[in-house]
């Protein structure tokens, strides 16, 4: 029996390895908690595995030694893993990109290639989605985990090109009630005006202006504190073996966003809405590939220079397989849905890896321009003026759910 995960770890697979008390192998996508019968861990993405079923084993030791590892190498497949980053340094006289108003000349062709590559990756992920048997004609098949930031917005815009125009696209935007927040916001609606809600609402207007023929369902998913508390135990089971406070915060945001139950505004009236879409697009990966984190900017500006920045970006790609995509997959698939990550298509990752660093970001320029420069320039080219200028915030979904835990550290485990 052969088993393994995709090289970037986008889908979950857990393994229980044989122990003296539990002398068997179990493989599962989701595993709830540990018991005396099993103790699961994430299967590593660095190898494929093989287990010989033809020999009977006397002990758990025999069994463990029969799990053979077949390390992934570029010889086993062209899709064995991402390419190494291009280490070409920029010319000494490279001008600083101080504004997005004119596409820097040296980036003009690259911007077109970049958009074509990303467009193809989005297309492959939104075309040919089966219509479910009892679907109504007006049902969306594609939804986007939508914060209104540049990543999710560019994906949404590209998806628009490939989804039939008479079909709505659902934009899922989650906000949590935060009982710790000192607030003058007495109005019930305002407690959900978290930063991602604000940018989401602004951005859907830009999309409506640029793509007026499409019906955009901006789904406001508002989660009262009591509801998020009631779901904690379910979410902890789903995310297991991930088990920190930070895992729980991010998983909660994803759990409620992907469940997709909220309301949409129809003629200025709120109507209950539940997304029928089973395919969810996520903008994950763009910060890692294109230099969107403050640590990238710092690695250059705190005396590192371009070669240190390249090393930092290489580490970023190397870390993708161990970053929590398996956890996210367990959470989302609990609703019978699947996330698709166009930025984490191996074709796209390899395309970006081959580009010299100075096309991707300019750490000498300001935040909001130099970080993810290539994506910003591309967004401009698509006409997404507002999205192209958005700055990164600390948390995905900006739902503040991490900070709701008050003083507890994000890395603390939940059952301590
Ligand atoms: C790195 O970038 C340079 C300049 O664009 C290009 O000539 C070279 O082929 C690239 N190297 C790799 C390994 O892709």
PDB file of N, CA, C and O in Angstrom, residues 20-68:
ATOM      1  N   UNK A  20       2.980  -0.249  21.240  1.00  0.00           N
ATOM      2  CA  UNK A  20       2.749  -1.528  21.925  1.00  0.00           C
ATOM      3  C   UNK A  20       1.289  -1.693  22.329  1.00  0.00           C
ATOM      4  O   UNK A  20       0.714  -2.766  22.208  1.00  0.00           O
ATOM      5  N   UNK A  21       0.677  -0.605  22.775  1.00  0.00           N
ATOM      6  CA  UNK A  21      -0.721  -0.689  23.203  1.00  0.00           C
ATOM      7  C   UNK A  21      -1.699  -0.684  22.030  1.00  0.00           C
ATOM      8  O   UNK A  21      -2.804  -1.190  22.138  1.00  0.00           O
ATOM      9  N   UNK A  22      -1.268  -0.081  20.942  1.00  0.00           N
ATOM     10  CA  UNK A  22      -2.156   0.044  19.781  1.00  0.00           C
ATOM     11  C   UNK A  22      -1.384  -0.367  18.528  1.00  0.00           C
ATOM     12  O   UNK A  22      -0.958   0.476  17.749  1.00  0.00           O
ATOM     13  N   UNK A  23      -1.169  -1.686  18.367  1.00  0.00           N
ATOM     14  CA  UNK A  23      -0.246  -2.170  17.337  1.00  0.00           C
ATOM     15  C   UNK A  23      -0.857  -2.247  15.938  1.00  0.00           C
ATOM     16  O   UNK A  23      -1.009  -3.324  15.383  1.00  0.00           O
ATOM     17  N   UNK A  24      -1.244  -1.100  15.403  1.00  0.00           N
ATOM     18  CA  UNK A  24      -1.776  -1.081  14.047  1.00  0.00           C
ATOM     19  C   UNK A  24      -1.513   0.277  13.448  1.00  0.00           C
ATOM     20  O   UNK A  24      -1.162   1.235  14.147  1.00  0.00           O
ATOM     21  N   UNK A  25      -1.672   0.365  12.133  1.00  0.00           N
ATOM     22  CA  UNK A  25      -1.508   1.643  11.432  1.00  0.00           C
ATOM     23  C   UNK A  25      -2.894   2.159  11.085  1.00  0.00           C
ATOM     24  O   UNK A  25      -3.737   1.401  10.599  1.00  0.00           O
ATOM     25  N   UNK A  26      -3.123   3.438  11.345  1.00  0.00           N
ATOM     26  CA  UNK A  26      -4.379   4.061  10.921  1.00  0.00           C
ATOM     27  C   UNK A  26      -4.041   5.275  10.075  1.00  0.00           C
ATOM     28  O   UNK A  26      -3.117   6.019  10.400  1.00  0.00           O
ATOM     29  N   UNK A  27      -4.784   5.469   9.008  1.00  0.00           N
ATOM     30  CA  UNK A  27      -4.646   6.674   8.192  1.00  0.00           C
ATOM     31  C   UNK A  27      -6.014   7.329   8.116  1.00  0.00           C
ATOM     32  O   UNK A  27      -7.012   6.652   7.895  1.00  0.00           O
ATOM     33  N   UNK A  28      -6.059   8.631   8.327  1.00  0.00           N
ATOM     34  CA  UNK A  28      -7.343   9.318   8.303  1.00  0.00           C
ATOM     35  C   UNK A  28      -7.136  10.778   7.946  1.00  0.00           C
ATOM     36  O   UNK A  28      -6.054  11.327   8.150  1.00  0.00           O
ATOM     37  N   UNK A  29      -8.170  11.404   7.400  1.00  0.00           N
ATOM     38  CA  UNK A  29      -8.082  12.836   7.099  1.00  0.00           C
ATOM     39  C   UNK A  29      -8.353  13.669   8.337  1.00  0.00           C
ATOM     40  O   UNK A  29      -7.780  14.727   8.529  1.00  0.00           O
ATOM     41  N   UNK A  30      -9.283  13.185   9.174  1.00  0.00           N
ATOM     42  CA  UNK A  30      -9.684  13.904  10.383  1.00  0.00           C
ATOM     43  C   UNK A  30      -9.700  12.879  11.501  1.00  0.00           C
ATOM     44  O   UNK A  30     -10.088  11.739  11.283  1.00  0.00           O
ATOM     45  N   UNK A  31      -9.313  13.265  12.712  1.00  0.00           N
ATOM     46  CA  UNK A  31      -9.152  12.227  13.732  1.00  0.00           C
ATOM     47  C   UNK A  31      -9.676  12.570  15.109  1.00  0.00           C
ATOM     48  O   UNK A  31      -9.465  11.833  16.049  1.00  0.00           O
ATOM     49  N   UNK A  32     -10.339  13.673  15.306  1.00  0.00           N
ATOM     50  CA  UNK A  32     -10.770  14.080  16.640  1.00  0.00           C
ATOM     51  C   UNK A  32      -9.597  14.000  17.614  1.00  0.00           C
ATOM     52  O   UNK A  32      -8.471  14.272  17.239  1.00  0.00           O
ATOM     53  N   UNK A  33      -9.850  13.592  18.848  1.00  0.00           N
ATOM     54  CA  UNK A  33      -8.766  13.667  19.833  1.00  0.00           C
ATOM     55  C   UNK A  33      -7.984  12.372  19.917  1.00  0.00           C
ATOM     56  O   UNK A  33      -8.391  11.356  19.386  1.00  0.00           O
ATOM     57  N   UNK A  34      -6.881  12.405  20.674  1.00  0.00           N
ATOM     58  CA  UNK A  34      -6.143  11.183  20.981  1.00  0.00           C
ATOM     59  C   UNK A  34      -6.932  10.347  21.968  1.00  0.00           C
ATOM     60  O   UNK A  34      -7.595  10.881  22.840  1.00  0.00           O
ATOM     61  N   UNK A  35      -6.843   9.044  21.838  1.00  0.00           N
ATOM     62  CA  UNK A  35      -7.383   8.151  22.861  1.00  0.00           C
ATOM     63  C   UNK A  35      -6.318   7.095  23.104  1.00  0.00           C
ATOM     64  O   UNK A  35      -5.258   7.138  22.483  1.00  0.00           O
ATOM     65  N   UNK A  36      -6.612   6.146  23.977  1.00  0.00           N
ATOM     66  CA  UNK A  36      -5.621   5.093  24.170  1.00  0.00           C
ATOM     67  C   UNK A  36      -5.488   4.229  22.920  1.00  0.00           C
ATOM     68  O   UNK A  36      -4.500   3.545  22.730  1.00  0.00           O
ATOM     69  N   UNK A  37      -6.512   4.271  22.047  1.00  0.00           N
ATOM     70  CA  UNK A  37      -6.449   3.455  20.829  1.00  0.00           C
ATOM     71  C   UNK A  37      -5.696   4.120  19.671  1.00  0.00           C
ATOM     72  O   UNK A  37      -5.353   3.483  18.703  1.00  0.00           O
ATOM     73  N   UNK A  38      -5.540   5.383  19.747  1.00  0.00           N
ATOM     74  CA  UNK A  38      -4.800   6.027  18.652  1.00  0.00           C
ATOM     75  C   UNK A  38      -4.225   7.369  19.057  1.00  0.00           C
ATOM     76  O   UNK A  38      -4.747   8.064  19.928  1.00  0.00           O
ATOM     77  N   UNK A  39      -3.114   7.679  18.431  1.00  0.00           N
ATOM     78  CA  UNK A  39      -2.448   8.966  18.635  1.00  0.00           C
ATOM     79  C   UNK A  39      -1.960   9.410  17.254  1.00  0.00           C
ATOM     80  O   UNK A  39      -1.010   8.860  16.722  1.00  0.00           O
ATOM     81  N   UNK A  40      -2.686  10.346  16.679  1.00  0.00           N
ATOM     82  CA  UNK A  40      -2.394  10.715  15.292  1.00  0.00           C
ATOM     83  C   UNK A  40      -1.381  11.851  15.197  1.00  0.00           C
ATOM     84  O   UNK A  40      -1.299  12.691  16.078  1.00  0.00           O
ATOM     85  N   UNK A  41      -0.634  11.865  14.089  1.00  0.00           N
ATOM     86  CA  UNK A  41       0.203  13.012  13.752  1.00  0.00           C
ATOM     87  C   UNK A  41       0.030  13.300  12.257  1.00  0.00           C
ATOM     88  O   UNK A  41      -0.442  12.444  11.509  1.00  0.00           O
ATOM     89  N   UNK A  42       0.423  14.506  11.852  1.00  0.00           N
ATOM     90  CA  UNK A  42       0.353  14.846  10.427  1.00  0.00           C
ATOM     91  C   UNK A  42       1.386  14.006   9.682  1.00  0.00           C
ATOM     92  O   UNK A  42       2.533  13.899  10.129  1.00  0.00           O
ATOM     93  N   UNK A  43       0.991  13.472   8.562  1.00  0.00           N
ATOM     94  CA  UNK A  43       1.955  12.746   7.744  1.00  0.00           C
ATOM     95  C   UNK A  43       2.881  13.765   7.074  1.00  0.00           C
ATOM     96  O   UNK A  43       2.422  14.771   6.539  1.00  0.00           O
ATOM     97  N   UNK A  44       4.176  13.512   7.136  1.00  0.00           N
ATOM     98  CA  UNK A  44       5.133  14.435   6.518  1.00  0.00           C
ATOM     99  C   UNK A  44       4.970  14.458   5.000  1.00  0.00           C
ATOM    100  O   UNK A  44       4.616  13.458   4.379  1.00  0.00           O
ATOM    101  N   UNK A  45       5.239  15.618   4.409  1.00  0.00           N
ATOM    102  CA  UNK A  45       5.111  15.742   2.947  1.00  0.00           C
ATOM    103  C   UNK A  45       6.431  15.454   2.240  1.00  0.00           C
ATOM    104  O   UNK A  45       6.475  15.476   1.015  1.00  0.00           O
ATOM    105  N   UNK A  46       7.493  15.200   3.001  1.00  0.00           N
ATOM    106  CA  UNK A  46       8.798  15.095   2.343  1.00  0.00           C
ATOM    107  C   UNK A  46       8.992  13.778   1.602  1.00  0.00           C
ATOM    108  O   UNK A  46       9.887  13.656   0.786  1.00  0.00           O
ATOM    109  N   UNK A  47       8.151  12.788   1.924  1.00  0.00           N
ATOM    110  CA  UNK A  47       8.321  11.475   1.294  1.00  0.00           C
ATOM    111  C   UNK A  47       6.973  10.917   0.849  1.00  0.00           C
ATOM    112  O   UNK A  47       5.926  11.376   1.307  1.00  0.00           O
ATOM    113  N   UNK A  48       7.024   9.918  -0.006  1.00  0.00           N
ATOM    114  CA  UNK A  48       5.880   9.028  -0.186  1.00  0.00           C
ATOM    115  C   UNK A  48       6.184   7.798   0.675  1.00  0.00           C
ATOM    116  O   UNK A  48       7.342   7.532   1.004  1.00  0.00           O
ATOM    117  N   UNK A  49       5.159   7.051   1.031  1.00  0.00           N
ATOM    118  CA  UNK A  49       5.358   5.933   1.945  1.00  0.00           C
ATOM    119  C   UNK A  49       4.790   4.655   1.343  1.00  0.00           C
ATOM    120  O   UNK A  49       3.886   4.690   0.508  1.00  0.00           O
ATOM    121  N   UNK A  50       5.363   3.546   1.801  1.00  0.00           N
ATOM    122  CA  UNK A  50       4.944   2.262   1.281  1.00  0.00           C
ATOM    123  C   UNK A  50       4.872   1.284   2.456  1.00  0.00           C
ATOM    124  O   UNK A  50       5.757   1.252   3.306  1.00  0.00           O
ATOM    125  N   UNK A  51       3.780   0.544   2.495  1.00  0.00           N
ATOM    126  CA  UNK A  51       3.632  -0.453   3.564  1.00  0.00           C
ATOM    127  C   UNK A  51       3.307  -1.791   2.922  1.00  0.00           C
ATOM    128  O   UNK A  51       2.389  -1.901   2.111  1.00  0.00           O
ATOM    129  N   UNK A  52       4.072  -2.813   3.276  1.00  0.00           N
ATOM    130  CA  UNK A  52       3.905  -4.120   2.657  1.00  0.00           C
ATOM    131  C   UNK A  52       2.842  -4.918   3.416  1.00  0.00           C
ATOM    132  O   UNK A  52       3.026  -5.281   4.573  1.00  0.00           O
ATOM    133  N   UNK A  53       1.729  -5.204   2.749  1.00  0.00           N
ATOM    134  CA  UNK A  53       0.613  -5.892   3.401  1.00  0.00           C
ATOM    135  C   UNK A  53       0.739  -7.409   3.333  1.00  0.00           C
ATOM    136  O   UNK A  53      -0.060  -8.131   3.929  1.00  0.00           O
ATOM    137  N   UNK A  54       1.752  -7.889   2.617  1.00  0.00           N
ATOM    138  CA  UNK A  54       1.775  -9.325   2.342  1.00  0.00           C
ATOM    139  C   UNK A  54       2.404 -10.137   3.471  1.00  0.00           C
ATOM    140  O   UNK A  54       2.294 -11.340   3.506  1.00  0.00           O
ATOM    141  N   UNK A  55       3.106  -9.465   4.379  1.00  0.00           N
ATOM    142  CA  UNK A  55       3.756 -10.198   5.467  1.00  0.00           C
ATOM    143  C   UNK A  55       2.986  -9.908   6.759  1.00  0.00           C
ATOM    144  O   UNK A  55       2.652  -8.767   7.029  1.00  0.00           O
ATOM    145  N   UNK A  56       2.703 -10.928   7.548  1.00  0.00           N
ATOM    146  CA  UNK A  56       2.005 -10.636   8.801  1.00  0.00           C
ATOM    147  C   UNK A  56       3.044 -10.274   9.852  1.00  0.00           C
ATOM    148  O   UNK A  56       4.170 -10.769   9.855  1.00  0.00           O
ATOM    149  N   UNK A  57       2.651  -9.359  10.747  1.00  0.00           N
ATOM    150  CA  UNK A  57       3.626  -8.839  11.705  1.00  0.00           C
ATOM    151  C   UNK A  57       3.329  -9.387  13.081  1.00  0.00           C
ATOM    152  O   UNK A  57       2.178  -9.485  13.491  1.00  0.00           O
ATOM    153  N   UNK A  58       4.361  -9.682  13.805  1.00  0.00           N
ATOM    154  CA  UNK A  58       4.181 -10.198  15.153  1.00  0.00           C
ATOM    155  C   UNK A  58       4.038  -9.063  16.166  1.00  0.00           C
ATOM    156  O   UNK A  58       3.262  -9.145  17.094  1.00  0.00           O
ATOM    157  N   UNK A  59       4.779  -8.011  15.972  1.00  0.00           N
ATOM    158  CA  UNK A  59       4.791  -6.925  16.963  1.00  0.00           C
ATOM    159  C   UNK A  59       4.666  -5.568  16.284  1.00  0.00           C
ATOM    160  O   UNK A  59       4.805  -5.452  15.067  1.00  0.00           O
ATOM    161  N   UNK A  60       4.441  -4.572  17.122  1.00  0.00           N
ATOM    162  CA  UNK A  60       4.354  -3.223  16.567  1.00  0.00           C
ATOM    163  C   UNK A  60       5.708  -2.789  15.999  1.00  0.00           C
ATOM    164  O   UNK A  60       5.764  -1.982  15.077  1.00  0.00           O
ATOM    165  N   UNK A  61       6.800  -3.316  16.550  1.00  0.00           N
ATOM    166  CA  UNK A  61       8.115  -2.952  16.017  1.00  0.00           C
ATOM    167  C   UNK A  61       8.286  -3.454  14.590  1.00  0.00           C
ATOM    168  O   UNK A  61       8.769  -2.732  13.717  1.00  0.00           O
ATOM    169  N   UNK A  62       7.861  -4.698  14.350  1.00  0.00           N
ATOM    170  CA  UNK A  62       7.915  -5.233  12.973  1.00  0.00           C
ATOM    171  C   UNK A  62       7.155  -4.286  12.048  1.00  0.00           C
ATOM    172  O   UNK A  62       7.567  -3.988  10.941  1.00  0.00           O
ATOM    173  N   UNK A  63       6.016  -3.872  12.540  1.00  0.00           N
ATOM    174  CA  UNK A  63       5.132  -3.098  11.683  1.00  0.00           C
ATOM    175  C   UNK A  63       5.750  -1.749  11.325  1.00  0.00           C
ATOM    176  O   UNK A  63       5.773  -1.352  10.176  1.00  0.00           O
ATOM    177  N   UNK A  64       6.287  -1.078  12.355  1.00  0.00           N
ATOM    178  CA  UNK A  64       6.903   0.232  12.100  1.00  0.00           C
ATOM    179  C   UNK A  64       8.031   0.122  11.094  1.00  0.00           C
ATOM    180  O   UNK A  64       8.176   0.967  10.213  1.00  0.00           O
ATOM    181  N   UNK A  65       8.832  -0.934  11.244  1.00  0.00           N
ATOM    182  CA  UNK A  65       9.990  -1.030  10.367  1.00  0.00           C
ATOM    183  C   UNK A  65       9.574  -1.347   8.933  1.00  0.00           C
ATOM    184  O   UNK A  65      10.373  -1.242   8.020  1.00  0.00           O
ATOM    185  N   UNK A  66       8.313  -1.755   8.749  1.00  0.00           N
ATOM    186  CA  UNK A  66       7.874  -2.060   7.381  1.00  0.00           C
ATOM    187  C   UNK A  66       7.256  -0.862   6.659  1.00  0.00           C
ATOM    188  O   UNK A  66       6.830  -0.976   5.526  1.00  0.00           O
ATOM    189  N   UNK A  67       7.180   0.277   7.347  1.00  0.00           N
ATOM    190  CA  UNK A  67       6.773   1.497   6.632  1.00  0.00           C
ATOM    191  C   UNK A  67       8.025   2.043   5.950  1.00  0.00           C
ATOM    192  O   UNK A  67       8.942   2.506   6.612  1.00  0.00           O
ATOM    193  N   UNK A  68       8.051   1.930   4.645  1.00  0.00           N
ATOM    194  CA  UNK A  68       9.237   2.401   3.922  1.00  0.00           C
ATOM    195  C   UNK A  68       9.022   3.819   3.423  1.00  0.00           C
ATOM    196  O   UNK A  68       7.930   4.160   2.986  1.00  0.00           O
TER     197      UNK A  68
END
